[in-house]
Amino acid sequence: MVLFHEARNGLRVVACSRSAMAAGVRRDMPLAEARTLVGDGRFDQHDPSADCEALHELGEWCRRYTPSVALEPMTPAESLVLDTTGCDHLHGGEGPMLVRILDEFSGQGLSARAAVADTLGAAWAVVHFSGETAVVVGSGESIDVLSPLPVESLRLPSEIVGTLRELDLRTVGQLLALPRDSLRSRFDPLLLKRIDQATGRVPEAVAFEHAPQPIVAMWEFEHPVSERAWICVMLQRLVDDVASQLAERFLGTVALECRLLHRQQCRAVTVGLVRPTASGAHLWALLELKLERVPFGDEVSRLQVEATVLQPLRERQTTLIDSPGSPDEAADLIERLTSRLGEATVLRPECVDDHQPERAFRMRPAIRDRLILTAPDLSAVRPPHVRPPSVWREPCRVVAVSMVPDGPPVRFRWQGCDHQIVRSWGPERIETGWWREGQILRDYYRVETAQWRRFWLFRDRSTGEWFLQGSFD
Amino acid sequence: MSKRHQLRELRRRLQQTGTAAPSNCHLGAILAGRQPLPAGTVFEWVAGGTGGGAENGRGGGTVQLVLSVVRRLMREPGELVIVDPNRECYPPGLSQAGIDLTRTVVIRPDTASNTASNTTSSIPANAAADMLWALEQTLRSRGVIAAVCRLDRLDAVASRRLQLAVERSGSRALLIRPAACRPLPTWADVRILVTPLPSLTAQVRRLRADVLHRRGQGPGETVEVELCDATGDVRVVSQLADPTCLPAAVGA
């Protein structure tokens, strides 16, 4: 895989996979050259904002090690900064903590390097230029560790690095040996600032994003209970508690998780919403619908209700006469239906640009649609060929007769009845490539029977069998 | 009664003020697009015809006719809900019929135990109950323009509940029923029999719609329409007009 971007001098490689690198692809190489080296590889445009977003998500995941996580204060950010002060002993020390972090990254299929140091500058330099995967720099050892590293490890712009190279200053140690006054007068002030930040002479500000306080309510029974009514009463109180916490913070939730715990067992029920709400009655109505289908079974000793996805509440002007067809009413309906029937039941259809009939559409859970359109949109692109409104899940094999080989059918038998075909239109030949799983080779016909009913048939060209795929009901 | 409840009741009555009585609607005008489907009504569309497939109405054009009526309703704000227990609803076909998929919700109750939906119409009892519950909830919502559902079985109590739900919300129910339900009583406002007729061209098919029942009245008018498979356009056939004019208009 190769990622490229549009540079001044054409399309250039930004990053590539190991296999591409083994084939000779290098960073900043022209894309055309990379294509000649890995012709069958995957080439995608580099999206820096997506990278940043993914790094941010990874940072959220790293809150399991420490609550203080931030992206490095550089543009573009490529590293995560974790303030592990006071957290390392929970993992058995700094060394074991690094090993555990790297193991868990590896478990996710991510290769990473990590370092612990007194300063962000020292940790950054060691991670990027020491060549080791995990390094723990002891307290007060930053200067010793930094000395043999190249000057690039000080996070300097290429202009300053170039000047230093011209003066044959290649390592941090060489820079540290020079008088500070001469560095201040001869070089950009950033050089001295970076040296001081790396050695700890001046502090470096890092904007840590602290995780929001979870909105959660819990109840522990004195003795385990199994009575459904009691559990529901307590759950309703907990939902009201969560709703009041939300209201205090002017927030709404679009996902509410309810956990029923007993000893080591935990049964979770999640309710999704289309738009954020802080209404306890609404949340409870949805949760109640969901709980109707959940067998409580064993005893429950602890209940926990948490608003898992928080969003700001939307303000809306109220009117005396609500107009029908309002988005709120539709959202309420989708939430109610989804709560009781499940996400996989309440769906939003979508056409997909694929000529294979079974793959020409997609169904997404309607609850995931945050946007409910109020204005009519009748500009949808229609399929180029005639398609029936009803198509069966699996094509139904039928016995059909053609007058000529590979010709249209003149009769077919289905559900114990003979259907005489008086008119047919086709064939519409649909084939998929050999690379697609379940390759199809089909000739489709629209047919009209002697009773003036219309069906959609196809002949499988690989076997010669006929199938009924749908009907113009 | 609190002021809040009084206001709610007032709103509801105001919403119903403009609702057309089903006895005033004309099928020909509805199918031709000159009159919208009245709000707060239940329409049953019985799939008629003869020969193979007549018992479940397959291939008879009833759904296409219903979609042509529904697509005109999509000018109003709100959602279209299709309850699809047999998992047959085909989005490219809906899109071709002019249905705006971004405002369409398809409800597919879990029918995992029913593996041969294309050969029978039997739906597991729990899925049937879910389907009716979902349909009733849908029809109670004022955020829904119309709900479309193929219902093979519907008892009188469930039918009445649906009719009350629609009446209260001002939505519309379009129920597609098999020919076997013709002699059964119904709470629907209008029951229409759709029968396929010999077609003219590949694109255009002809259907006859007979009003079997209208609330407070007996059988009513009969309308013949031409329906274009490719666009979903419907034209009411005039007995005096040249029947070849539509194929020429659609370029068939």
XYZ file of C-alpha atoms in Angstrom:
725
model
C 0.000 0.000 0.000
C 1.255 3.442 -0.925
C -0.053 6.832 0.210
C 0.671 9.844 -1.965
C 0.021 13.565 -1.954
C 0.081 16.343 -4.484
C 3.354 18.229 -4.143
C 4.642 21.172 -6.185
C 6.478 18.850 -8.501
C 3.662 16.341 -8.998
C 2.317 13.399 -7.076
C 4.773 12.131 -4.457
C 4.829 9.195 -2.055
C 4.120 10.134 1.566
C 4.209 6.716 3.185
C 4.178 3.085 2.176
C 3.787 -0.372 3.660
C 6.681 -2.700 4.436
C 6.058 -4.803 1.351
C 6.122 -1.680 -0.820
C 9.314 -0.555 0.895
C 10.854 -3.952 0.225
C 9.997 -3.452 -3.444
C 12.015 -0.238 -3.441
C 9.404 2.439 -2.786
C 10.734 5.357 -0.787
C 9.254 8.469 0.741
C 9.033 11.495 -1.586
C 9.462 9.256 -4.613
C 7.348 10.206 -7.665
C 4.130 8.234 -7.684
C 4.683 7.080 -11.255
C 7.956 5.475 -10.210
C 6.282 3.792 -7.259
C 3.593 2.396 -9.580
C 6.235 0.743 -11.716
C 7.731 -0.912 -8.636
C 4.450 -2.157 -7.141
C 2.020 -2.228 -10.021
C -0.643 -4.331 -8.285
C -0.483 -2.475 -4.993
C -3.083 -0.185 -3.518
C -2.564 3.550 -3.981
C -4.535 6.055 -1.930
C -4.432 9.806 -1.532
C -2.987 10.849 1.803
C -5.536 12.433 4.128
C -3.743 14.261 7.001
C -6.988 15.093 8.800
C -7.959 11.401 8.866
C -4.510 10.591 10.276
C -4.985 13.157 13.011
C -8.440 11.829 13.792
C -7.148 8.251 13.995
C -4.321 9.368 16.278
C -6.855 11.142 18.448
C -8.919 7.965 18.724
C -5.790 6.051 19.655
C -5.123 8.660 22.319
C -8.587 8.069 23.775
C -7.815 4.378 23.889
C -4.556 5.149 25.757
C -6.485 6.655 28.645
C -6.342 3.181 30.166
C -2.711 3.921 31.094
C -3.084 7.497 32.281
C -5.844 10.113 32.262
C -3.485 12.724 30.755
C -3.091 12.063 27.040
C -2.346 14.566 24.289
C -1.130 14.764 20.726
C 2.419 16.078 20.357
C 2.543 19.887 19.982
C 3.854 19.719 16.405
C 2.203 19.985 13.025
C 1.408 17.443 11.733
C 1.134 15.489 14.979
C 2.610 12.003 14.674
C 3.129 10.991 18.286
C 1.120 10.637 21.453
C 2.257 12.208 24.716
C 1.270 10.432 27.931
C 1.913 11.990 31.310
C 2.445 8.852 33.371
C 3.439 10.606 36.571
C 1.960 8.592 39.418
C 0.590 5.893 37.113
C 3.639 3.744 36.373
C 3.544 1.880 39.698
C 0.113 0.512 38.726
C 1.820 -1.400 35.947
C 4.824 -2.562 37.944
C 7.170 0.305 37.067
C 8.120 2.274 33.959
C 9.811 -0.606 32.145
C 6.938 -3.108 32.509
C 4.496 -0.339 31.628
C 6.264 0.301 28.306
C 6.350 -3.415 27.556
C 2.647 -3.710 28.258
C 1.776 -0.680 26.117
C 3.779 -2.017 23.189
C 2.279 -5.494 23.585
C -1.247 -4.109 23.516
C -0.445 -1.953 20.487
C 0.959 -5.020 18.797
C -2.251 -6.891 19.651
C -4.136 -4.281 17.640
C -1.820 -4.756 14.687
C 0.057 -1.515 15.335
C 3.816 -1.220 15.499
C 4.969 1.471 17.888
C 7.992 2.784 19.747
C 7.853 4.239 23.234
C 10.124 6.020 25.662
C 9.878 7.388 29.173
C 11.940 10.473 29.993
C 11.941 13.544 32.211
C 10.998 15.829 29.342
C 8.870 15.603 26.243
C 11.836 16.702 24.099
C 14.084 13.924 25.406
C 11.392 11.254 25.008
C 10.642 12.436 21.460
C 14.319 12.379 20.502
C 14.899 8.898 21.900
C 11.760 7.468 20.293
C 12.604 8.850 16.864
C 16.385 8.481 16.727
C 17.651 5.899 19.215
C 16.592 3.000 17.012
C 15.226 1.058 19.979
C 11.605 0.079 20.520
C 11.296 0.795 24.236
C 13.645 3.040 26.191
C 13.457 4.237 29.776
C 15.615 7.312 30.359
C 16.350 7.591 34.055
C 15.802 10.785 35.974
C 18.649 13.245 35.295
C 20.093 11.147 32.469
C 18.553 13.129 29.621
C 21.736 14.931 28.602
C 23.764 11.698 28.508
C 21.156 10.003 26.348
C 20.702 12.966 24.032
C 24.376 13.621 23.382
C 25.014 10.940 20.756
C 21.737 11.610 18.919
C 21.681 13.715 15.711
C 20.640 17.368 15.817
C 17.357 16.494 14.039
C 16.265 14.859 17.289
C 15.743 18.356 18.750
C 12.609 18.853 16.608
C 14.266 21.619 14.557
C 13.151 22.965 11.182
C 15.145 21.795 8.169
C 16.683 25.279 7.669
C 18.357 25.242 11.104
C 19.444 21.627 10.637
C 20.989 22.557 7.286
C 22.937 25.445 8.841
C 24.214 23.206 11.638
C 25.317 20.571 9.109
C 27.229 23.195 7.132
C 29.103 23.976 10.348
C 29.720 20.246 10.856
C 27.606 20.213 14.000
C 26.012 16.764 13.710
C 25.148 15.609 17.234
C 23.360 17.142 20.187
C 26.498 16.591 22.247
C 28.469 18.890 19.929
C 25.840 21.582 20.377
C 25.785 21.205 24.144
C 29.569 21.650 24.241
C 29.285 25.111 22.668
C 28.838 28.235 24.851
C 25.153 29.172 25.191
C 25.838 32.837 24.373
C 27.328 31.934 21.000
C 24.312 29.772 20.176
C 21.952 32.622 21.068
C 23.802 35.147 18.903
C 24.531 32.916 15.890
C 21.383 30.813 15.506
C 17.651 31.089 15.540
C 16.288 31.392 19.130
C 14.299 28.212 18.506
C 17.523 26.177 18.695
C 18.249 27.204 22.256
C 14.614 26.810 23.207
C 14.557 23.221 21.944
C 17.797 22.384 23.745
C 16.427 23.803 26.979
C 13.125 21.977 26.563
C 14.903 18.670 25.939
C 17.252 19.070 28.883
C 14.548 20.361 31.205
C 15.885 23.871 31.713
C 12.579 25.382 30.579
C 9.159 23.790 30.818
C 7.196 22.830 27.748
C 3.446 23.315 27.689
C 1.393 20.354 26.518
C -2.374 20.687 26.176
C -3.689 17.500 27.760
C -7.315 16.751 27.044
C -8.927 15.369 30.120
C -11.679 12.814 29.674
C -15.101 14.163 30.558
C -16.602 13.056 33.814
C -18.782 10.020 33.044
C -22.486 10.409 33.618
C -23.410 7.279 35.473
C -25.794 6.180 38.203
C -25.459 2.987 40.236
C -27.512 1.038 42.727
C -26.403 -1.903 44.832
C -28.997 -4.156 46.421
C -28.438 -5.356 49.947
C -29.252 -8.864 48.762
C -29.375 -10.156 45.181
C -32.880 -9.842 43.743
C -34.596 -11.506 40.804
C -37.981 -9.786 40.911
C -38.367 -8.024 37.585
C -40.656 -5.301 38.926
C -38.156 -4.277 41.630
C -35.329 -4.149 39.166
C -37.380 -2.021 36.791
C -38.332 0.414 39.558
C -34.687 0.914 40.473
C -33.642 1.208 36.857
C -36.218 3.936 36.311
C -34.787 5.854 39.267
C -31.289 5.464 37.881
C -32.388 6.694 34.452
C -33.981 9.740 36.094
C -30.725 10.308 37.983
C -28.719 10.155 34.748
C -31.192 12.521 33.079
C -30.840 15.066 35.867
C -27.039 14.872 35.618
C -27.318 15.487 31.891
C -29.617 18.441 32.411
C -27.223 19.978 34.952
C -24.443 19.918 32.355
C -26.694 21.028 29.462
C -25.895 17.809 27.647
C -27.924 15.114 25.966
C -27.128 11.507 25.237
C -27.572 9.432 22.100
C -26.686 6.131 23.759
C -27.671 4.812 27.159
C -26.141 1.648 28.533
C -27.768 -0.298 31.315
C -25.784 -3.031 33.067
C -27.210 -5.706 35.326
C -24.422 -7.208 37.387
C -24.179 -10.186 39.688
C -20.844 -11.529 40.849
C -18.712 -11.762 37.733
C -21.625 -11.781 35.299
C -22.742 -8.658 33.502
C -25.698 -8.275 31.177
C -25.711 -5.049 29.192
C -28.634 -3.451 27.390
C -27.958 -0.476 25.145
C -30.466 2.027 23.858
C -29.642 4.201 20.871
C -31.238 7.498 19.948
C -31.404 9.530 16.778
C -30.928 12.896 18.499
C -29.535 13.785 21.921
C -31.977 13.985 24.786
C -31.904 14.650 28.513
C -35.472 13.567 29.122
C -35.687 10.856 31.758
C -39.204 9.869 30.685
C -38.143 9.450 27.067
C -35.043 7.459 27.964
C -36.990 5.223 30.304
C -39.720 4.610 27.695
C -37.065 3.397 25.252
C -35.230 1.322 27.840
C -38.492 -0.250 28.974
C -39.264 -1.316 25.401
C -35.845 -2.897 25.177
C -36.087 -4.618 28.567
C -39.350 -6.277 27.532
C -37.298 -8.618 25.393
C -34.449 -9.210 27.831
C -34.797 -12.209 30.140
C -33.383 -11.175 33.502
C -33.035 -14.809 34.543
C -30.620 -14.961 37.424
C -30.333 -12.700 40.373
C -29.036 -9.160 40.098
C -26.977 -7.533 42.800
C -25.964 -4.267 41.180
C -27.434 -1.947 38.562
C -25.583 0.656 36.573
C -26.908 3.118 34.011
C -24.512 5.239 31.998
C -24.943 7.840 29.278
C -22.166 6.639 26.996
C -22.283 9.105 24.091
C -22.759 12.715 25.083
C -23.684 15.563 22.783
C -24.838 19.126 23.325
C -28.591 19.534 23.384
C -30.166 21.196 20.383
C -32.388 24.131 21.069
C -35.588 24.293 19.140
C -38.265 26.925 18.885
C -41.602 25.575 20.067
C -44.797 26.448 18.279
C -48.393 26.357 19.318
C -49.398 24.171 16.391
C -46.825 21.537 15.524
C -46.814 20.751 11.855
C -47.167 17.092 10.931
C -44.152 15.319 9.509
C -41.746 17.019 11.893
C -38.281 15.455 12.228
C -38.773 15.054 15.974
C -41.820 12.871 15.475
C -39.988 10.709 12.950
C -36.959 10.452 15.241
C -39.201 9.396 18.126
C -40.675 6.671 15.970
C -37.302 5.339 14.824
C -36.058 5.288 18.414
C -39.136 3.427 19.632
C -39.042 0.875 16.840
C -35.315 0.289 17.199
C -35.513 -0.069 20.968
C -37.974 -2.901 20.710
C -37.106 -4.578 17.421
C -33.360 -3.951 17.253
C -31.027 -2.059 14.954
C -31.030 -4.780 12.312
C -34.787 -4.499 11.871
C -35.344 -0.765 11.364
C -33.366 0.137 8.282
C -32.673 2.922 5.864
C -32.248 1.689 2.252
C -29.579 3.075 -0.016
C -28.735 2.321 -3.655
C -25.186 1.233 -4.437
C -23.512 1.603 -7.803
C -23.140 -2.105 -8.548
C -24.620 -3.957 -11.496
C -25.080 -7.224 -9.591
C -28.716 -7.066 -8.409
C -28.003 -8.538 -4.971
C -25.350 -5.909 -4.324
C -27.133 -2.930 -5.836
C -28.407 -1.737 -2.471
C -27.414 -1.480 1.148
C -29.465 -1.353 4.310
C -28.159 0.742 7.185
C -29.650 0.933 10.667
C -31.947 3.965 10.653
C -30.904 4.828 14.221
C -27.408 5.649 12.966
C -28.800 8.417 10.783
C -28.351 11.540 12.793
C -29.890 13.654 10.056
C -33.587 13.559 9.333
C -34.355 15.484 6.208
C -37.293 17.803 6.304
C -37.186 19.010 2.728
C -38.268 16.635 -0.013
C -35.429 15.321 -2.099
C -36.733 13.924 -5.331
C -33.491 14.230 -7.231
C -32.319 10.667 -6.544
C -30.634 9.007 -9.485
C -32.691 6.165 -10.851
C -31.204 2.841 -11.958
C -30.553 2.723 -15.698
C -32.438 -0.541 -16.231
C -35.930 -1.526 -15.238
C -36.002 -3.169 -11.832
C -38.949 -4.748 -10.014
C -40.128 -3.446 -6.629
C -39.920 -6.941 -5.121
C -36.871 -9.184 -5.263
C -36.576 -12.335 -3.217
C -33.790 -13.012 -0.797
C -32.627 -16.023 -2.767
C -33.436 -16.570 -6.440
C -35.991 -19.341 -6.739
C -35.068 -22.152 -9.134
C -37.787 -22.790 -11.715
C -38.210 -25.120 -14.650
C -38.352 -23.038 -17.825
C -38.533 -23.910 -21.509
C -36.966 -21.945 -24.357
C -37.770 -22.425 -28.031
C -34.190 -21.782 -29.090
C -30.929 -22.456 -27.273
C -29.943 -19.472 -25.129
C -33.201 -17.817 -26.130
C -35.952 -16.251 -24.039
C -38.247 -18.538 -22.043
C -41.692 -19.383 -23.377
C -42.980 -21.169 -20.314
C -41.954 -21.727 -16.712
C -43.305 -23.709 -13.813
C -43.430 -22.154 -10.358
C -45.369 -23.007 -7.192
C -46.984 -25.928 -8.963
C -48.451 -23.774 -11.737
C -47.475 -23.483 -15.365
C -46.965 -19.911 -16.528
C -47.248 -19.379 -20.253
C -45.114 -16.446 -21.318
C -46.672 -14.256 -23.975
C -44.059 -11.501 -24.066
C -40.484 -11.181 -22.927
C -37.883 -8.441 -23.002
C -34.180 -9.077 -22.807
C -31.684 -10.425 -22.319
C -29.938 -8.004 -20.015
C -26.600 -9.682 -19.588
C -25.011 -9.276 -16.152
C -21.597 -10.662 -15.376
C -19.175 -10.127 -12.549
C -15.414 -10.418 -12.689
C -13.615 -13.613 -11.797
C -12.038 -11.859 -8.834
C -15.347 -11.412 -7.091
C -16.465 -14.187 -4.826
C -19.463 -15.998 -6.280
C -18.960 -14.966 -9.876
C -22.230 -14.639 -11.781
C -23.010 -15.062 -15.482
C -26.657 -14.309 -16.038
C -29.113 -13.371 -18.777
C -32.074 -11.504 -17.307
C -35.515 -11.343 -18.905
C -38.621 -9.429 -18.015
C -41.549 -11.617 -18.938
C -45.298 -11.242 -19.065
C -47.453 -14.287 -18.580
C -50.756 -15.139 -20.224
C -52.449 -13.746 -17.065
C -50.627 -10.423 -17.688
C -48.387 -10.833 -14.673
C -44.803 -9.692 -14.943
C -41.781 -11.457 -13.511
C -38.015 -11.082 -13.548
C -36.220 -14.275 -14.588
C -32.650 -15.106 -15.372
C -30.780 -17.983 -16.892
C -27.517 -18.941 -15.225
C -25.213 -19.166 -18.225
C -22.740 -21.388 -16.413
C -25.321 -24.115 -15.668
C -28.199 -23.288 -18.015
C -30.671 -23.318 -15.104
C -33.473 -20.786 -14.765
C -34.231 -18.765 -11.674
C -37.012 -16.425 -10.685
C -35.496 -13.389 -8.996
C -38.403 -11.021 -8.527
C -41.809 -9.887 -9.622
C -43.427 -6.649 -10.733
C -46.018 -6.840 -7.972
C -57.844 18.567 32.246
C -54.609 20.555 32.453
C -53.825 23.360 30.042
C -51.152 21.235 28.474
C -53.625 18.491 27.667
C -56.136 21.011 26.411
C -53.530 22.435 24.056
C -52.594 18.973 22.831
C -56.218 18.148 22.113
C -56.683 21.484 20.365
C -53.680 20.810 18.156
C -54.993 17.385 17.269
C -58.404 18.713 16.284
C -56.856 21.485 14.231
C -54.750 18.954 12.377
C -57.798 16.938 11.541
C -59.796 19.904 10.295
C -58.404 19.715 6.811
C -58.682 15.963 6.508
C -60.743 14.933 3.538
C -63.510 12.471 4.231
C -62.894 9.179 2.400
C -66.351 9.359 0.900
C -65.323 12.480 -0.996
C -62.224 11.037 -2.606
C -62.267 9.820 -6.166
C -60.025 6.989 -7.166
C -59.515 8.316 -10.672
C -58.415 11.690 -9.322
C -56.046 10.043 -6.814
C -54.427 7.791 -9.402
C -54.133 10.650 -11.883
C -52.477 12.805 -9.224
C -55.183 15.442 -9.198
C -56.140 14.642 -5.620
C -53.787 13.502 -2.840
C -54.529 10.425 -0.856
C -56.669 11.715 2.037
C -54.885 11.945 5.364
C -56.063 9.722 8.192
C -57.317 6.913 5.976
C -56.661 3.222 5.497
C -56.585 2.000 1.901
C -56.591 -1.706 1.177
C -55.245 -2.724 -2.213
C -56.346 -6.237 -3.079
C -54.162 -7.991 -5.618
C -56.592 -9.563 -8.056
C -56.364 -11.397 -11.345
C -56.508 -14.995 -12.395
C -54.130 -17.858 -13.064
C -50.863 -18.838 -11.390
C -49.787 -16.509 -8.634
C -53.298 -15.067 -8.267
C -53.618 -16.328 -4.710
C -50.776 -14.058 -3.535
C -50.999 -11.456 -6.277
C -47.422 -11.893 -7.529
C -46.540 -9.906 -10.594
C -49.925 -8.200 -10.801
C -48.714 -4.602 -10.494
C -50.472 -3.767 -7.210
C -47.285 -2.672 -5.456
C -46.267 -0.589 -8.451
C -49.618 1.194 -8.372
C -49.324 1.798 -4.626
C -45.816 3.206 -5.079
C -47.053 5.562 -7.765
C -49.583 6.940 -5.283
C -47.040 7.118 -2.472
C -44.417 8.971 -4.449
C -46.776 11.921 -4.873
C -47.124 12.051 -1.089
C -43.363 12.453 -0.758
C -43.743 16.126 -1.563
C -44.938 16.455 2.034
C -42.377 16.430 4.863
C -42.106 13.212 6.818
C -41.006 9.627 6.454
C -42.332 6.800 4.347
C -42.320 3.517 6.250
C -42.414 0.166 4.491
C -43.070 -2.840 6.696
C -41.435 -5.705 4.870
C -41.697 -9.008 6.754
C -40.827 -11.105 3.689
C -37.661 -9.087 2.995
C -38.623 -8.569 -0.616
C -38.573 -4.809 -0.858
C -35.931 -3.896 -3.464
C -34.481 -0.369 -3.058
C -33.391 0.065 -6.717
C -36.976 -0.751 -7.734
C -38.307 1.767 -5.204
C -35.908 4.404 -6.430
C -37.002 3.754 -9.999
C -40.599 4.220 -8.942
C -39.677 7.696 -7.704
C -39.465 6.965 -3.980
C -37.011 9.146 -2.074
C -34.908 6.582 -0.219
C -33.369 9.173 2.094
C -36.793 9.522 3.711
C -37.766 5.887 3.607
C -37.524 3.485 6.514
C -37.853 -0.251 5.930
C -38.875 -2.416 8.859
C -37.932 -6.051 8.524
C -39.097 -8.036 11.548
C -36.859 -10.937 12.380
C -38.120 -13.887 10.361
C -35.034 -16.063 10.690
C -37.129 -19.188 11.015
C -38.876 -18.412 7.742
C -36.386 -19.382 5.096
C -38.657 -19.740 2.084
C -40.489 -16.458 1.919
C -40.731 -16.640 -1.823
C -42.794 -19.751 -1.805
C -45.165 -19.156 1.077
C -46.517 -16.198 2.910
C -46.282 -17.808 6.325
C -44.594 -15.605 8.857
C -43.684 -16.834 12.335
C -46.158 -15.776 14.997
C -43.678 -13.603 16.859
C -42.639 -11.845 13.648
C -46.288 -11.289 12.733
C -46.906 -9.750 16.153
C -43.833 -7.545 15.741
C -45.020 -6.511 12.313
C -48.432 -5.444 13.565
C -46.927 -3.651 16.551
C -44.477 -1.802 14.305
C -47.237 -0.912 11.856
C -49.471 0.430 14.591
C -46.640 2.454 16.143
C -45.813 3.820 12.718
C -49.362 4.838 12.010
C -49.616 6.556 15.382
C -46.690 8.810 14.521
C -47.319 12.206 12.989
C -43.849 12.121 11.458
C -44.952 9.531 8.911
C -46.542 10.381 5.574
C -47.679 6.859 4.873
C -47.005 3.254 5.804
C -47.021 0.484 3.220
C -47.367 -3.122 4.299
C -48.248 -6.433 2.689
C -50.678 -8.118 5.093
C -51.929 -11.585 4.321
C -53.856 -11.946 7.549
C -55.529 -9.190 9.536
C -58.242 -9.793 12.086
C -61.010 -7.307 12.768
C -59.545 -6.070 16.064
C -56.139 -5.364 14.538
C -57.791 -3.710 11.552
C -59.778 -1.414 13.841
C -56.663 -0.532 15.835
C -54.852 0.450 12.662
C -57.786 2.546 11.510
C -57.953 4.370 14.862
C -54.190 4.964 14.836
C -54.339 6.502 11.371
C -57.363 8.583 12.211
C -55.610 10.051 15.227
C -52.292 10.842 13.604
C -53.466 11.911 10.170
C -51.096 9.471 8.506
C -52.106 6.984 5.804
C -52.014 3.206 5.706
C -51.701 1.419 2.385
C -52.210 -2.262 2.985
C -51.568 -4.745 0.204
C -53.876 -7.706 0.671
C -54.276 -11.050 -1.125
C -57.324 -11.877 -3.209
C -58.503 -14.273 -0.477
C -59.415 -11.344 1.783
C -62.074 -10.004 -0.597
C -65.100 -11.493 1.197
C -63.787 -10.635 4.663
C -65.058 -7.566 6.549
C -62.673 -4.665 7.005
C -62.269 -1.415 8.887
C -60.433 0.110 5.956
C -61.889 3.282 4.534
C -61.474 2.131 0.964
C -60.819 -1.318 -0.494
C -59.604 -1.464 -4.080
C -59.180 -4.492 -6.309
C -56.258 -4.249 -8.737
C -56.388 -6.517 -11.771
C -53.756 -6.738 -14.514
C -54.938 -6.258 -18.093
C -53.238 -6.938 -21.440
C -50.375 -4.498 -21.838
C -49.486 -2.389 -24.836
C -45.696 -2.268 -24.804
C -42.711 -3.455 -22.831
C -42.622 -0.286 -20.763
C -46.300 0.304 -20.190
C -48.673 -2.106 -18.540
C -52.361 -1.684 -18.029
C -54.247 -2.239 -14.760
C -57.842 -1.975 -13.687
C -58.726 -0.658 -10.232
C -62.226 -1.336 -8.854
C -63.423 0.229 -5.646
C -64.915 -2.733 -3.804
C -65.830 -0.873 -0.684
C -65.854 2.659 0.576
C -66.769 3.504 4.138
C -70.423 4.342 4.323
C -70.947 3.354 0.705
C -70.934 0.259 -1.428
C -68.822 -0.548 -4.462
C -67.782 2.477 -6.436
C -66.003 3.501 -9.564
C -63.765 1.506 -11.874
C -60.642 3.059 -13.313
C -58.231 1.748 -15.931
C -54.667 3.034 -15.740
C -51.480 2.672 -17.709
C -48.357 2.313 -15.628
C -44.812 2.757 -16.890
C -42.396 0.139 -15.456
C -39.347 2.333 -15.977
C -40.588 5.559 -14.407
C -43.589 4.590 -12.291
C -45.707 7.192 -14.117
C -49.419 6.488 -14.123
C -51.990 7.742 -16.552
C -55.700 7.166 -16.262
C -56.978 5.702 -19.491
C -59.655 7.716 -21.146
C -62.162 5.687 -23.057
C -62.125 8.287 -25.798
C -58.384 8.917 -26.039
C -56.073 7.159 -28.444
C -54.527 4.325 -26.383
C -51.216 4.626 -28.242
C -50.491 8.150 -27.031
C -48.715 7.113 -23.804
C -46.173 4.774 -25.434
C -45.284 7.567 -27.770
C -44.969 9.990 -24.870
C -42.584 7.749 -22.924
C -40.578 6.931 -26.005
C -41.390 3.225 -25.943
